[in-house]
Every structure is written in structure tokens, then in C-alpha cells.
XYZ file of C-alpha atoms in Angstrom:
240
model
C 116.729 126.246 95.619
C 113.569 127.488 97.435
C 111.163 126.392 99.860
C 110.432 122.572 99.393
C 107.710 121.248 101.206
C 107.654 117.066 101.115
C 104.028 116.183 101.861
C 101.387 113.129 101.021
C 97.923 114.880 101.566
C 96.980 111.584 103.313
C 98.591 113.223 105.914
C 96.633 114.912 108.660
C 99.645 117.148 109.524
C 100.796 117.479 105.757
C 97.161 118.905 105.072
C 97.395 121.515 107.849
C 101.212 122.607 106.503
C 99.748 122.620 102.755
C 97.252 124.546 103.674
C 98.992 127.343 105.187
C 101.302 127.785 102.786
C 98.748 127.795 99.795
C 96.334 130.134 101.958
C 99.704 132.768 102.981
C 100.868 132.815 99.128
C 104.109 130.972 100.408
C 106.144 130.061 97.472
C 107.338 126.591 97.857
C 108.288 123.536 95.474
C 106.241 120.399 96.069
C 108.031 117.456 96.861
C 105.424 114.696 97.175
C 105.950 111.728 98.926
C 103.348 108.561 98.774
C 102.979 107.004 102.053
C 101.293 104.009 100.974
C 104.035 103.360 98.311
C 106.293 103.558 101.420
C 108.351 106.519 99.544
C 109.020 107.736 103.048
C 110.708 104.689 104.116
C 113.818 105.488 100.937
C 117.378 106.190 101.317
C 116.828 109.130 99.123
C 113.723 110.772 101.552
C 116.124 109.986 104.604
C 118.443 112.145 103.515
C 115.337 115.102 103.776
C 114.236 114.006 106.953
C 116.193 110.967 109.128
C 113.047 110.307 110.710
C 111.479 108.947 107.481
C 108.033 111.349 108.473
C 106.515 113.485 106.367
C 105.997 116.757 106.647
C 109.758 117.379 105.999
C 110.777 121.058 104.790
C 113.806 122.150 103.216
C 114.895 125.265 102.591
C 118.393 125.548 100.805
C 120.754 123.345 103.132
C 118.263 123.883 105.982
C 116.028 120.807 106.790
C 113.275 120.682 109.368
C 110.697 117.950 110.501
C 107.766 118.096 112.603
C 104.417 119.728 111.193
C 104.047 121.892 114.425
C 107.647 122.944 113.919
C 107.344 123.537 110.034
C 104.227 125.875 110.699
C 106.045 127.713 113.395
C 109.136 128.387 110.940
C 107.000 129.781 108.110
C 104.904 131.735 110.435
C 108.072 133.472 111.695
C 110.127 133.694 108.229
C 106.936 134.726 106.282
C 105.254 137.749 106.933
C 101.541 136.357 107.681
C 98.652 137.849 109.016
C 99.081 137.852 113.125
C 95.807 136.055 113.848
C 97.600 132.570 112.797
C 100.069 132.680 115.562
C 99.281 136.278 117.599
C 102.339 138.420 119.112
C 100.168 138.708 122.134
C 101.442 136.762 124.757
C 98.373 135.124 126.180
C 96.644 134.698 122.801
C 100.072 132.949 121.507
C 99.740 130.957 124.418
C 96.455 129.658 123.843
C 97.372 128.487 120.811
C 100.613 126.576 121.995
C 97.925 125.139 124.500
C 95.947 123.575 121.603
C 99.011 122.386 119.495
C 100.404 120.630 122.667
C 97.491 119.063 123.646
C 96.497 117.890 120.003
C 99.295 115.254 119.409
C 98.679 112.369 122.243
C 94.591 113.290 122.695
C 92.765 114.225 119.213
C 95.499 113.482 116.629
C 95.746 109.989 118.088
C 91.777 109.290 118.356
C 91.113 110.484 114.716
C 94.336 108.479 113.176
C 92.857 105.268 115.052
C 89.230 105.854 113.784
C 90.799 106.174 110.059
C 92.977 102.934 110.209
C 90.389 100.907 112.335
C 87.402 101.734 109.923
C 88.790 101.895 106.535
C 93.087 101.470 106.493
C 93.543 98.044 108.097
C 90.431 96.301 106.151
C 90.488 97.917 103.245
C 94.400 98.827 102.517
C 95.751 96.437 104.719
C 93.750 93.554 104.228
C 93.565 92.499 108.127
C 89.964 92.653 109.557
C 89.600 94.750 112.762
C 87.165 93.310 115.690
C 83.866 94.622 116.116
C 85.076 95.274 119.695
C 88.543 97.291 118.812
C 86.156 99.334 116.470
C 83.585 100.174 118.844
C 86.462 101.252 121.608
C 88.235 103.074 118.850
C 84.843 104.968 117.989
C 84.121 105.663 121.471
C 86.984 106.768 122.255
C 87.511 109.682 118.971
C 84.065 110.721 120.677
C 85.070 111.742 124.099
C 87.963 113.277 122.979
C 86.037 115.596 120.246
C 83.563 116.382 122.985
C 86.774 117.644 124.783
C 87.604 119.973 121.844
C 83.963 121.338 121.553
C 84.241 121.697 125.864
C 87.394 122.868 126.530
C 88.377 124.624 123.331
C 85.947 125.955 121.205
C 82.907 126.424 124.094
C 81.191 129.362 122.882
C 84.174 131.010 120.369
C 84.261 131.490 116.852
C 87.359 129.927 116.898
C 89.492 127.682 118.901
C 91.737 130.536 120.638
C 88.942 133.434 120.131
C 87.373 135.377 117.380
C 89.912 134.832 114.700
C 91.214 131.733 112.799
C 94.782 130.614 114.324
C 96.911 127.740 113.784
C 95.017 125.499 116.676
C 91.700 126.017 114.267
C 93.961 124.671 111.117
C 95.253 121.666 113.007
C 92.284 120.614 114.329
C 89.979 120.809 111.380
C 92.553 118.619 109.710
C 92.163 116.092 112.068
C 88.720 115.978 112.377
C 88.700 115.328 108.717
C 90.370 112.080 109.108
C 87.085 110.588 110.738
C 84.926 112.353 107.997
C 87.251 110.383 105.610
C 86.586 107.285 106.987
C 82.693 107.770 107.167
C 82.742 108.683 110.938
C 79.377 111.606 111.567
C 81.690 113.609 114.172
C 79.823 116.834 113.508
C 76.562 115.214 114.037
C 74.464 116.728 117.190
C 77.222 119.154 117.432
C 76.404 122.371 116.129
C 79.030 124.687 117.557
C 81.874 122.303 115.962
C 79.763 122.193 112.958
C 79.516 125.864 112.739
C 83.143 126.124 113.624
C 83.966 124.092 110.535
C 82.299 125.648 108.279
C 83.867 129.174 109.428
C 87.492 127.545 109.226
C 86.578 126.374 105.804
C 85.716 129.972 105.133
C 88.280 131.787 106.266
C 90.678 129.111 104.212
C 88.791 128.999 101.002
C 86.257 126.035 100.643
C 88.315 125.349 96.940
C 91.651 125.183 98.761
C 89.923 123.071 101.751
C 88.267 120.784 98.784
C 91.397 120.687 97.396
C 93.761 119.604 100.172
C 91.021 117.018 101.581
C 90.315 115.291 98.270
C 92.922 112.335 99.086
C 91.611 111.830 102.714
C 87.743 111.851 101.345
C 88.940 108.988 99.085
C 90.684 106.983 101.385
C 87.940 103.942 101.381
C 88.946 103.856 97.539
C 92.186 102.854 98.208
C 93.548 99.625 96.555
C 94.529 96.736 98.374
C 99.112 97.047 99.602
C 101.248 95.605 97.510
C 102.447 92.502 100.027
C 106.242 93.844 100.116
C 105.072 97.526 101.087
C 102.421 95.976 103.328
C 105.110 93.596 105.346
C 107.353 97.149 105.174
C 104.368 99.255 106.598
C 102.548 97.217 109.243
C 105.039 97.550 111.888
C 105.188 101.317 111.606
C 101.420 101.601 111.566
C 101.082 99.633 114.354
C 103.384 101.422 116.067
C 101.829 104.803 114.913
C 98.077 103.853 116.418
C 99.341 102.430 119.354
């Protein structure tokens, strides 16, 4: 059995892995895992990833969790252009810097914006107070500004003149609040221009394909009560 990727494109890390594999023509078998139906909590999926999270990778008898680890595994195993994860020590370190920073900052803020603005009230049927929503969106605004000021600055891409894993991870993160109806690029011409450059670099069709699900998040049907009971504590822990 060849490379298998267990993904749900509702998930930001899954979108990053999907785009990277498709863009670099890495052959893989897509194994869909529907998060909103709780398929990641099944015993069958736990055989692939005991952490019960996506994305997950299976390559023969080898399994791997965590999106950054998966992206790096694909980078090392397959012959991909150097700009994704440069061999130059300092250029590589800049990519690593962003990948280390984003976990508890931009990723968290974008995830909270999606859930507080859309998924809690629409999918879970749980109201979010105006005060909590306002605080979440204010936090998102601060974090996006940090992204622009500390990482993008006046460069074409986050770490230099060429697209890297950092840009791919960042843009898929930012599409979470976009899917919730947040205007994250408004009033940020440099960030908006980088968004266009990233989309052009990966290909408009692939970019739209990968983000079709998240851009329809507001149309999610209400959760089944049994699924809601299983998901609620996990979601609350995830967005803390």
C-alpha cells in the first residue's frame, strides 16, 4: 500500500497537507475523515492515529500524526523544490521559526474565530455572547497584525522572496476566519497582496478546491445530539 493521507478539508492543517501534496504531485490515496460526524473518534481511525486527530499519514507500516511533522516528512521523502523548506541553514530557520510560532498564536486565534462566530451557534446550536465574540475577534486582529509586522514586513512572502511551508500554513490558517465571514485582509494591503501571491503560486484551482468546504462552513447542518455530546468537550478543550 502506498501513501495514504487521512484528511478533512474543514481542518486548516489538513488543507495545508493536501495543497502541498497536490501541488508537488506527490501520489497519495485520500482517506476522508468527517470531523463533524465524529469519524476521528472511531476505534478504526485510532489504529492509524491513537491521538484521534487529523491530519494523519500512513506510508506502508509507518504512521505519522501532526501536520508540521507530516509536511516535513513529505518534504524529506519526495523531491520538491527547495523553496518550500530551504537547505540554506538560515532560510530554513526562518521557516522553522514561523512553524513554531503559529501553533499557539495565529492558529489558535483563527480557530477560535471560526468556532465562536459560526460553528458554536450554527453547528452546535450554542449561543456565544457578544462580549466573548468581540474579545475573540480583537485577539484575531492583534495576532494578524503580529503576522504582518513581525513576519511578512515588506517581503513578498513570509520568509523571503519565494513561497515556503510557512506561507502555506499561514494562508490556510487565515482562511478559517474568512470562512466565518471575517474580513482579515481589509485594511492590510501587504497581507492581501501576499494572499494573492500565495494563491497564484499554488494555483487558483487547487486553492479554491482545498477551501471549498471552509468557505461553506456557515451552511453546516446542526449536529446530531449524540455527536454534539461527544464533540463538545473536545471542541472546548481545543479552543481554550
